[in-house]
Protein backbone atom coordinates (compact mmCIF):
# COMPACT_ATOMS: atom_id res chain seq x y z
CA UNK A 1 0.00 0.00 0.00
CA UNK A 2 2.83 2.35 0.85
CA UNK A 3 4.54 1.55 -2.45
CA UNK A 4 1.29 2.33 -4.26
CA UNK A 5 0.87 5.63 -2.43
CA UNK A 6 4.45 6.62 -3.24
CA UNK A 7 3.98 5.74 -6.91
CA UNK A 8 0.72 7.72 -7.01
CA UNK A 9 2.27 10.84 -5.41
CA UNK A 10 5.12 10.62 -7.93
CA UNK A 11 2.57 11.11 -10.72
CA UNK A 12 1.04 14.26 -9.21
CA UNK A 13 1.86 17.62 -10.81
CA UNK A 14 2.24 19.07 -7.28
CA UNK A 15 5.01 16.58 -6.59
CA UNK A 16 6.98 18.07 -9.46
CA UNK A 17 6.16 21.63 -8.39
CA UNK A 18 7.52 21.06 -4.86
CA UNK A 19 10.69 19.62 -6.35
CA UNK A 20 11.16 22.24 -9.08
CA UNK A 21 10.72 25.43 -7.09
CA UNK A 22 13.82 25.54 -4.95
CA UNK A 23 12.53 27.78 -2.16
CA UNK A 24 9.44 25.69 -1.33
CA UNK A 25 11.10 22.95 0.71
CA UNK A 26 13.37 25.18 2.84
CA UNK A 27 10.46 27.60 3.48
CA UNK A 28 8.14 24.80 4.48
CA UNK A 29 10.83 23.28 6.70
CA UNK A 30 11.37 26.67 8.36
CA UNK A 31 7.68 26.90 9.24
CA UNK A 32 7.79 23.24 10.35
CA UNK A 33 10.69 23.93 12.76
CA UNK A 34 9.00 27.07 14.14
CA UNK A 35 5.83 25.06 14.77
CA UNK A 36 7.92 22.30 16.37
CA UNK A 37 9.42 24.89 18.70
CA UNK A 38 5.92 26.00 19.78
CA UNK A 39 4.77 22.45 20.52
CA UNK A 40 7.99 21.27 22.16
CA UNK A 41 8.43 24.36 24.35
CA UNK A 42 4.74 24.35 25.34
CA UNK A 43 4.85 20.66 26.27
CA UNK A 44 8.10 21.22 28.16
CA UNK A 45 6.64 24.09 30.18
CA UNK A 46 3.51 22.10 30.96
CA UNK A 47 5.53 19.04 32.01
CA UNK A 48 7.85 21.09 34.20
CA UNK A 49 4.83 22.79 35.76
CA UNK A 50 3.38 19.39 36.65
CA UNK A 51 6.71 18.59 38.30
CA UNK A 52 6.40 21.96 40.12
CA UNK A 53 9.74 23.09 38.65
CA UNK A 54 8.55 25.94 36.41
CA UNK A 55 5.77 28.52 36.30
CA UNK A 56 4.36 27.78 39.74
CA UNK A 57 2.54 31.14 39.95
CA UNK A 58 -0.06 29.52 37.72
CA UNK A 59 -1.87 26.24 38.28
CA UNK A 60 -1.35 23.43 35.75
CA UNK A 61 -4.90 24.22 34.60
CA UNK A 62 -3.99 27.86 33.85
CA UNK A 63 -0.91 26.76 31.91
CA UNK A 64 -2.94 24.20 30.05
CA UNK A 65 -5.45 26.89 29.00
CA UNK A 66 -2.61 29.22 27.99
CA UNK A 67 -0.76 26.63 25.90
CA UNK A 68 -3.50 24.36 24.51
CA UNK A 69 -4.54 26.61 21.62
CA UNK A 70 -0.94 27.23 20.59
CA UNK A 71 -0.24 23.49 20.62
CA UNK A 72 -3.27 22.69 18.41
CA UNK A 73 -2.53 25.44 15.88
CA UNK A 74 1.12 24.45 15.74
CA UNK A 75 0.14 20.81 15.22
CA UNK A 76 -2.07 21.89 12.32
CA UNK A 77 0.87 23.82 10.81
CA UNK A 78 3.06 20.74 11.30
CA UNK A 79 0.52 18.56 9.52
CA UNK A 80 0.19 20.92 6.54
CA UNK A 81 3.93 21.56 6.13
CA UNK A 82 4.59 17.86 6.68
CA UNK A 83 2.18 17.02 3.84
CA UNK A 84 4.11 19.31 1.49
CA UNK A 85 7.33 17.51 2.39
CA UNK A 86 5.65 14.14 1.73
CA UNK A 87 4.46 15.47 -1.65
CA UNK A 88 8.03 16.40 -2.52
CA UNK A 89 9.69 13.24 -1.33
CA UNK A 90 7.20 10.41 -0.80
CA UNK A 91 9.80 7.66 -0.88
CA UNK A 92 12.05 9.30 1.72
CA UNK A 93 9.09 9.84 4.05
CA UNK A 94 6.29 7.28 3.66
CA UNK A 95 8.69 4.48 2.78
CA UNK A 96 11.12 5.30 5.57
CA UNK A 97 11.18 3.32 8.83
CA UNK A 98 12.28 6.40 10.82
CA UNK A 99 9.34 8.40 9.42
CA UNK A 100 6.92 5.61 10.29
CA UNK A 101 8.24 5.51 13.86
CA UNK A 102 7.96 9.29 14.04
CA UNK A 103 4.28 9.14 13.05
CA UNK A 104 3.64 6.44 15.65
CA UNK A 105 5.33 8.63 18.28
CA UNK A 106 3.25 11.60 17.11
CA UNK A 107 0.02 9.68 17.71
CA UNK A 108 1.27 8.77 21.19
CA UNK A 109 2.20 12.44 21.86
CA UNK A 110 -1.26 13.64 20.81
CA UNK A 111 -2.87 10.99 23.02
CA UNK A 112 -0.73 11.99 26.00
CA UNK A 113 -1.48 15.69 25.43
CA UNK A 114 -5.23 15.10 25.27
CA UNK A 115 -5.02 13.02 28.44
CA UNK A 116 -3.10 15.79 30.23
CA UNK A 117 -5.43 18.58 29.08
CA UNK A 118 -8.29 16.51 30.42
CA UNK A 119 -6.67 15.49 33.70
CA UNK A 120 -5.44 18.95 34.78
CA UNK A 121 -9.06 20.12 34.82
CA UNK A 122 -9.52 18.02 37.95
CA UNK A 123 -6.66 19.85 39.73
CA UNK A 124 -7.59 22.71 42.05
CA UNK A 125 -5.51 25.93 42.04
CA UNK A 126 -3.39 25.02 45.07
CA UNK A 127 -3.33 21.31 44.39
CA UNK A 128 -0.11 19.72 43.17
CA UNK A 129 -0.07 17.19 40.36
CA UNK A 130 -0.14 13.53 41.31
CA UNK A 131 2.28 10.83 40.24
CA UNK A 132 0.27 9.85 37.18
CA UNK A 133 0.12 13.42 35.84
CA UNK A 134 3.83 13.87 36.45
CA UNK A 135 4.61 10.60 34.70
CA UNK A 136 2.47 11.56 31.69
CA UNK A 137 4.28 14.92 31.52
CA UNK A 138 7.70 13.28 31.55
CA UNK A 139 6.59 10.70 28.97
CA UNK A 140 5.29 13.53 26.76
CA UNK A 141 8.68 15.24 26.88
CA UNK A 142 10.52 12.03 26.02
CA UNK A 143 8.19 11.33 23.10
CA UNK A 144 8.65 14.86 21.71
CA UNK A 145 12.42 14.55 22.05
CA UNK A 146 12.25 11.36 20.02
CA UNK A 147 9.99 13.01 17.41
CA UNK A 148 12.37 15.95 16.89
CA UNK A 149 15.48 13.75 16.69
CA UNK A 150 13.71 11.35 14.31
CA UNK A 151 12.52 14.29 12.21
CA UNK A 152 16.04 15.49 11.51
CA UNK A 153 17.19 11.90 11.06
CA UNK A 154 14.73 11.32 8.19
CA UNK A 155 16.84 13.67 6.05
CA UNK A 156 19.81 11.33 6.42
CA UNK A 157 18.19 7.91 6.12
CA UNK B 1 41.26 33.70 10.11
CA UNK B 2 42.04 31.04 7.51
CA UNK B 3 44.74 29.46 9.63
CA UNK B 4 42.32 29.40 12.58
CA UNK B 5 39.69 27.65 10.42
CA UNK B 6 42.34 25.21 9.15
CA UNK B 7 43.32 24.47 12.71
CA UNK B 8 39.68 23.86 13.76
CA UNK B 9 38.96 21.78 10.66
CA UNK B 10 42.07 19.66 11.17
CA UNK B 11 41.61 19.25 14.92
CA UNK B 12 40.49 15.85 16.14
CA UNK B 13 36.99 17.25 16.77
CA UNK B 14 36.79 18.80 13.30
CA UNK B 15 37.95 15.62 11.59
CA UNK B 16 35.59 13.50 13.67
CA UNK B 17 32.60 15.73 12.81
CA UNK B 18 33.51 15.69 9.11
CA UNK B 19 34.26 12.00 8.77
CA UNK B 20 32.10 10.12 11.23
CA UNK B 21 28.89 9.13 9.44
CA UNK B 22 26.51 9.55 12.36
CA UNK B 23 28.19 12.38 14.30
CA UNK B 24 26.92 15.16 12.02
CA UNK B 25 23.23 14.15 11.76
CA UNK B 26 23.09 13.31 15.49
CA UNK B 27 24.61 16.65 16.44
CA UNK B 28 22.32 18.47 14.02
CA UNK B 29 19.26 16.73 15.48
CA UNK B 30 20.24 17.81 19.00
CA UNK B 31 20.94 21.32 17.66
CA UNK B 32 17.40 21.55 16.25
CA UNK B 33 15.90 20.24 19.50
CA UNK B 34 17.88 22.80 21.54
CA UNK B 35 16.95 25.69 19.24
CA UNK B 36 13.29 24.66 19.36
CA UNK B 37 13.35 24.93 23.14
CA UNK B 38 15.24 28.25 23.09
CA UNK B 39 12.80 29.84 20.65
CA UNK B 40 9.58 28.31 21.91
CA UNK B 41 10.24 29.20 25.54
CA UNK B 42 11.55 32.69 24.81
CA UNK B 43 8.46 33.26 22.64
CA UNK B 44 6.23 32.78 25.70
CA UNK B 45 8.07 35.66 27.39
CA UNK B 46 8.11 37.75 24.19
CA UNK B 47 4.37 37.27 23.68
CA UNK B 48 3.79 38.44 27.25
CA UNK B 49 5.85 41.57 26.53
CA UNK B 50 4.02 42.23 23.27
CA UNK B 51 0.72 41.77 25.11
CA UNK B 52 -0.64 38.78 23.21
CA UNK B 53 -0.62 36.11 25.95
CA UNK B 54 -0.07 35.27 29.64
CA UNK B 55 -1.19 38.75 30.61
CA UNK B 56 -2.04 37.77 34.18
CA UNK B 57 1.47 36.44 34.86
CA UNK B 58 3.87 38.97 36.40
CA UNK B 59 6.61 39.76 33.87
CA UNK B 60 9.42 39.47 36.41
CA UNK B 61 8.11 36.11 37.63
CA UNK B 62 7.53 34.78 34.11
CA UNK B 63 11.03 35.66 32.93
CA UNK B 64 12.71 34.36 36.08
CA UNK B 65 10.89 31.02 35.79
CA UNK B 66 11.36 30.56 32.02
CA UNK B 67 14.64 32.19 31.08
CA UNK B 68 16.86 29.62 32.88
CA UNK B 69 15.30 26.98 30.58
CA UNK B 70 16.15 29.08 27.55
CA UNK B 71 19.74 29.56 28.71
CA UNK B 72 20.32 25.85 29.29
CA UNK B 73 18.97 25.06 25.82
CA UNK B 74 20.99 27.95 24.34
CA UNK B 75 24.24 26.54 25.76
CA UNK B 76 23.41 23.16 24.17
CA UNK B 77 22.64 24.91 20.86
CA UNK B 78 25.97 26.78 20.96
CA UNK B 79 27.97 23.64 21.73
CA UNK B 80 26.27 21.54 19.04
CA UNK B 81 26.44 24.49 16.61
CA UNK B 82 30.18 24.78 17.29
CA UNK B 83 30.61 21.07 16.56
CA UNK B 84 28.72 21.39 13.25
CA UNK B 85 30.86 24.42 12.40
CA UNK B 86 34.05 22.46 13.14
CA UNK B 87 33.20 19.96 10.39
CA UNK B 88 33.77 22.64 7.70
CA UNK B 89 34.78 25.97 9.27
CA UNK B 90 35.78 27.81 6.12
CA UNK B 91 32.72 26.70 4.15
CA UNK B 92 30.38 27.84 6.92
CA UNK B 93 32.18 31.13 7.32
CA UNK B 94 31.90 31.78 3.57
CA UNK B 95 28.18 30.94 3.55
CA UNK B 96 25.92 34.00 3.38
CA UNK B 97 23.15 32.47 5.51
CA UNK B 98 25.60 31.40 8.19
CA UNK B 99 26.83 35.00 8.45
CA UNK B 100 23.27 36.35 8.48
CA UNK B 101 22.39 33.89 11.26
CA UNK B 102 25.35 35.05 13.34
CA UNK B 103 24.37 38.70 12.79
CA UNK B 104 20.78 37.92 13.87
CA UNK B 105 22.11 36.21 17.02
CA UNK B 106 24.28 39.21 17.89
CA UNK B 107 21.30 41.53 17.33
CA UNK B 108 19.13 39.31 19.54
CA UNK B 109 21.83 39.58 22.22
CA UNK B 110 21.96 43.38 21.90
CA UNK B 111 18.17 43.61 22.04
CA UNK B 112 18.20 41.54 25.20
CA UNK B 113 20.92 43.71 26.78
CA UNK B 114 19.10 46.95 26.00
CA UNK B 115 15.94 45.46 27.46
CA UNK B 116 17.66 44.06 30.52
CA UNK B 117 19.85 47.04 31.39
CA UNK B 118 17.61 49.94 30.37
CA UNK B 119 13.93 49.02 29.96
CA UNK B 120 13.92 46.56 32.87
CA UNK B 121 14.87 49.33 35.37
CA UNK B 122 11.30 50.56 35.57
CA UNK B 123 9.74 47.10 35.69
CA UNK B 124 8.17 47.54 39.16
CA UNK B 125 5.62 49.95 37.74
CA UNK B 126 4.43 47.63 34.94
CA UNK B 127 5.26 44.18 36.30
CA UNK B 128 1.65 43.12 36.82
CA UNK B 129 0.15 45.29 34.08
CA UNK B 130 -1.37 43.68 31.01
CA UNK B 131 -0.06 46.52 28.88
CA UNK B 132 3.72 46.91 28.69
CA UNK B 133 5.49 50.20 27.92
CA UNK B 134 6.43 50.69 24.24
CA UNK B 135 10.10 49.84 24.83
CA UNK B 136 9.18 46.48 26.35
CA UNK B 137 6.68 45.70 23.59
CA UNK B 138 9.31 46.60 21.00
CA UNK B 139 11.86 44.33 22.69
CA UNK B 140 9.41 41.41 22.56
CA UNK B 141 8.52 41.99 18.93
CA UNK B 142 12.16 42.40 17.87
CA UNK B 143 13.13 39.22 19.72
CA UNK B 144 10.34 37.22 18.03
CA UNK B 145 11.38 38.49 14.60
CA UNK B 146 15.09 37.86 15.10
CA UNK B 147 14.53 34.26 16.22
CA UNK B 148 12.41 33.63 13.15
CA UNK B 149 15.30 35.00 11.06
CA UNK B 150 17.68 32.64 12.91
CA UNK B 151 15.54 29.64 11.94
CA UNK B 152 15.15 30.80 8.32
CA UNK B 153 18.92 31.27 7.95
CA UNK B 154 19.64 28.02 9.75
CA UNK B 155 17.47 26.06 7.36
CA UNK B 156 18.90 27.86 4.34
CA UNK B 157 22.45 26.99 5.44
CA UNK B 158 21.47 23.36 5.02
CA UNK B 159 20.26 23.94 1.49
CA UNK B 160 23.18 26.07 0.31
CA UNK B 161 25.92 23.82 1.70
CA UNK B 162 26.39 20.11 1.25
CA UNK B 163 26.45 18.55 4.69
CA UNK B 164 29.32 16.33 3.63
XYZ file of C-alpha atoms in Angstrom:
321
model
C 0.000 0.000 0.000
C 2.829 2.354 0.845
C 4.540 1.555 -2.445
C 1.286 2.332 -4.263
C 0.866 5.635 -2.426
C 4.445 6.623 -3.244
C 3.976 5.744 -6.909
C 0.721 7.717 -7.008
C 2.271 10.835 -5.409
C 5.121 10.616 -7.926
C 2.569 11.111 -10.719
C 1.036 14.262 -9.209
C 1.864 17.617 -10.806
C 2.240 19.073 -7.280
C 5.007 16.575 -6.592
C 6.983 18.068 -9.464
C 6.161 21.634 -8.388
C 7.515 21.060 -4.860
C 10.694 19.622 -6.350
C 11.156 22.236 -9.080
C 10.720 25.430 -7.094
C 13.824 25.535 -4.954
C 12.529 27.776 -2.156
C 9.437 25.689 -1.332
C 11.104 22.954 0.711
C 13.373 25.184 2.836
C 10.455 27.601 3.480
C 8.139 24.798 4.478
C 10.831 23.280 6.703
C 11.372 26.674 8.356
C 7.676 26.902 9.245
C 7.792 23.244 10.345
C 10.687 23.927 12.758
C 9.002 27.071 14.139
C 5.831 25.059 14.769
C 7.923 22.298 16.373
C 9.418 24.893 18.695
C 5.922 25.998 19.784
C 4.771 22.451 20.516
C 7.990 21.275 22.157
C 8.430 24.359 24.346
C 4.738 24.350 25.338
C 4.847 20.665 26.269
C 8.103 21.221 28.159
C 6.643 24.093 30.182
C 3.506 22.102 30.962
C 5.526 19.039 32.013
C 7.854 21.090 34.198
C 4.833 22.791 35.765
C 3.380 19.394 36.651
C 6.715 18.589 38.303
C 6.398 21.965 40.121
C 9.736 23.092 38.646
C 8.546 25.945 36.413
C 5.771 28.518 36.301
C 4.365 27.779 39.742
C 2.538 31.145 39.953
C -0.062 29.525 37.722
C -1.873 26.241 38.281
C -1.350 23.434 35.753
C -4.895 24.222 34.596
C -3.993 27.859 33.850
C -0.912 26.762 31.908
C -2.940 24.196 30.051
C -5.447 26.890 29.003
C -2.607 29.221 27.994
C -0.763 26.628 25.898
C -3.498 24.358 24.510
C -4.543 26.614 21.624
C -0.941 27.234 20.592
C -0.239 23.494 20.621
C -3.267 22.687 18.405
C -2.529 25.444 15.880
C 1.119 24.453 15.736
C 0.136 20.814 15.223
C -2.068 21.889 12.315
C 0.868 23.816 10.813
C 3.057 20.737 11.303
C 0.525 18.557 9.515
C 0.193 20.917 6.544
C 3.927 21.563 6.135
C 4.588 17.859 6.679
C 2.179 17.019 3.844
C 4.106 19.315 1.491
C 7.330 17.507 2.388
C 5.649 14.145 1.727
C 4.455 15.469 -1.648
C 8.030 16.399 -2.522
C 9.692 13.239 -1.326
C 7.197 10.412 -0.802
C 9.798 7.655 -0.878
C 12.050 9.296 1.723
C 9.095 9.842 4.047
C 6.289 7.275 3.656
C 8.689 4.481 2.777
C 11.116 5.299 5.571
C 11.178 3.318 8.832
C 12.281 6.399 10.817
C 9.343 8.400 9.416
C 6.919 5.612 10.294
C 8.235 5.506 13.857
C 7.960 9.287 14.037
C 4.275 9.135 13.050
C 3.639 6.439 15.651
C 5.334 8.626 18.277
C 3.245 11.600 17.110
C 0.018 9.682 17.705
C 1.265 8.775 21.194
C 2.200 12.445 21.860
C -1.264 13.640 20.813
C -2.872 10.994 23.020
C -0.731 11.987 26.000
C -1.477 15.694 25.429
C -5.235 15.099 25.266
C -5.023 13.018 28.442
C -3.099 15.785 30.229
C -5.425 18.579 29.081
C -8.293 16.513 30.425
C -6.667 15.493 33.702
C -5.438 18.954 34.785
C -9.057 20.123 34.822
C -9.517 18.022 37.947
C -6.665 19.846 39.731
C -7.594 22.713 42.054
C -5.511 25.926 42.039
C -3.389 25.021 45.066
C -3.332 21.307 44.392
C -0.108 19.722 43.173
C -0.070 17.188 40.363
C -0.136 13.530 41.308
C 2.275 10.831 40.241
C 0.267 9.849 37.180
C 0.118 13.419 35.844
C 3.828 13.868 36.448
C 4.615 10.597 34.699
C 2.471 11.562 31.686
C 4.275 14.920 31.522
C 7.700 13.283 31.550
C 6.592 10.705 28.973
C 5.294 13.527 26.756
C 8.683 15.244 26.876
C 10.520 12.030 26.016
C 8.193 11.325 23.097
C 8.647 14.858 21.714
C 12.416 14.547 22.051
C 12.251 11.357 20.019
C 9.994 13.012 17.412
C 12.370 15.953 16.891
C 15.478 13.755 16.690
C 13.711 11.348 14.313
C 12.519 14.293 12.208
C 16.038 15.486 11.512
C 17.193 11.897 11.058
C 14.734 11.322 8.190
C 16.836 13.674 6.050
C 19.807 11.329 6.418
C 18.190 7.914 6.117
C 41.257 33.698 10.105
C 42.040 31.040 7.510
C 44.738 29.455 9.633
C 42.322 29.404 12.581
C 39.692 27.651 10.418
C 42.335 25.206 9.154
C 43.315 24.473 12.708
C 39.684 23.865 13.759
C 38.962 21.777 10.663
C 42.074 19.656 11.172
C 41.614 19.250 14.918
C 40.487 15.850 16.139
C 36.987 17.253 16.771
C 36.786 18.795 13.299
C 37.947 15.619 11.589
C 35.586 13.500 13.669
C 32.603 15.734 12.807
C 33.505 15.692 9.109
C 34.261 11.997 8.766
C 32.101 10.117 11.230
C 28.888 9.128 9.436
C 26.509 9.548 12.361
C 28.187 12.383 14.298
C 26.917 15.160 12.023
C 23.228 14.148 11.763
C 23.087 13.305 15.490
C 24.614 16.648 16.441
C 22.318 18.466 14.022
C 19.259 16.725 15.477
C 20.243 17.813 18.997
C 20.944 21.319 17.656
C 17.404 21.551 16.247
C 15.905 20.244 19.499
C 17.877 22.804 21.541
C 16.946 25.687 19.239
C 13.285 24.661 19.363
C 13.348 24.930 23.141
C 15.242 28.251 23.091
C 12.799 29.837 20.648
C 9.575 28.308 21.909
C 10.243 29.203 25.540
C 11.552 32.695 24.809
C 8.465 33.261 22.642
C 6.233 32.779 25.698
C 8.075 35.663 27.395
C 8.112 37.751 24.194
C 4.366 37.273 23.678
C 3.790 38.439 27.252
C 5.849 41.569 26.529
C 4.016 42.229 23.272
C 0.716 41.768 25.110
C -0.642 38.776 23.215
C -0.622 36.109 25.948
C -0.073 35.269 29.641
C -1.193 38.755 30.611
C -2.039 37.773 34.181
C 1.474 36.435 34.861
C 3.873 38.973 36.399
C 6.609 39.762 33.871
C 9.422 39.467 36.413
C 8.107 36.111 37.629
C 7.528 34.783 34.111
C 11.033 35.663 32.933
C 12.709 34.357 36.081
C 10.889 31.020 35.793
C 11.357 30.555 32.019
C 14.642 32.185 31.084
C 16.860 29.621 32.878
C 15.301 26.980 30.582
C 16.152 29.082 27.552
C 19.736 29.555 28.713
C 20.323 25.853 29.286
C 18.974 25.059 25.817
C 20.993 27.945 24.345
C 24.240 26.540 25.762
C 23.412 23.165 24.170
C 22.643 24.909 20.858
C 25.967 26.783 20.956
C 27.974 23.641 21.729
C 26.265 21.543 19.044
C 26.438 24.494 16.614
C 30.184 24.777 17.294
C 30.613 21.069 16.557
C 28.719 21.393 13.248
C 30.859 24.421 12.395
C 34.053 22.460 13.141
C 33.197 19.962 10.386
C 33.774 22.635 7.695
C 34.777 25.967 9.275
C 35.784 27.812 6.117
C 32.720 26.698 4.145
C 30.383 27.838 6.925
C 32.182 31.134 7.323
C 31.895 31.781 3.569
C 28.183 30.940 3.554
C 25.916 33.997 3.383
C 23.151 32.467 5.513
C 25.605 31.404 8.187
C 26.831 34.999 8.450
C 23.270 36.351 8.475
C 22.386 33.892 11.257
C 25.354 35.052 13.342
C 24.370 38.697 12.790
C 20.784 37.923 13.871
C 22.112 36.208 17.018
C 24.277 39.212 17.885
C 21.303 41.529 17.332
C 19.132 39.311 19.540
C 21.826 39.577 22.225
C 21.962 43.379 21.902
C 18.170 43.605 22.037
C 18.197 41.538 25.198
C 20.919 43.711 26.779
C 19.100 46.955 25.999
C 15.939 45.458 27.460
C 17.656 44.061 30.523
C 19.846 47.044 31.393
C 17.607 49.940 30.366
C 13.930 49.017 29.961
C 13.923 46.556 32.871
C 14.868 49.326 35.372
C 11.299 50.563 35.568
C 9.740 47.095 35.694
C 8.172 47.537 39.156
C 5.622 49.953 37.742
C 4.431 47.631 34.937
C 5.263 44.175 36.303
C 1.648 43.115 36.820
C 0.152 45.288 34.082
C -1.367 43.680 31.012
C -0.059 46.518 28.876
C 3.716 46.907 28.690
C 5.491 50.198 27.921
C 6.425 50.686 24.238
C 10.098 49.838 24.834
C 9.178 46.483 26.355
C 6.684 45.703 23.590
C 9.309 46.599 20.996
C 11.864 44.326 22.694
C 9.412 41.408 22.565
C 8.520 41.988 18.927
C 12.163 42.396 17.867
C 13.128 39.225 19.721
C 10.344 37.217 18.029
C 11.384 38.490 14.599
C 15.090 37.860 15.102
C 14.531 34.265 16.223
C 12.413 33.631 13.146
C 15.305 35.000 11.062
C 17.679 32.637 12.910
C 15.537 29.636 11.937
C 15.152 30.802 8.318
C 18.915 31.273 7.952
C 19.637 28.019 9.753
C 17.471 26.059 7.357
C 18.904 27.864 4.345
C 22.451 26.989 5.438
C 21.473 23.357 5.023
C 20.257 23.937 1.486
C 23.176 26.072 0.307
C 25.921 23.825 1.696
C 26.393 20.109 1.250
C 26.449 18.552 4.690
C 29.322 16.327 3.631
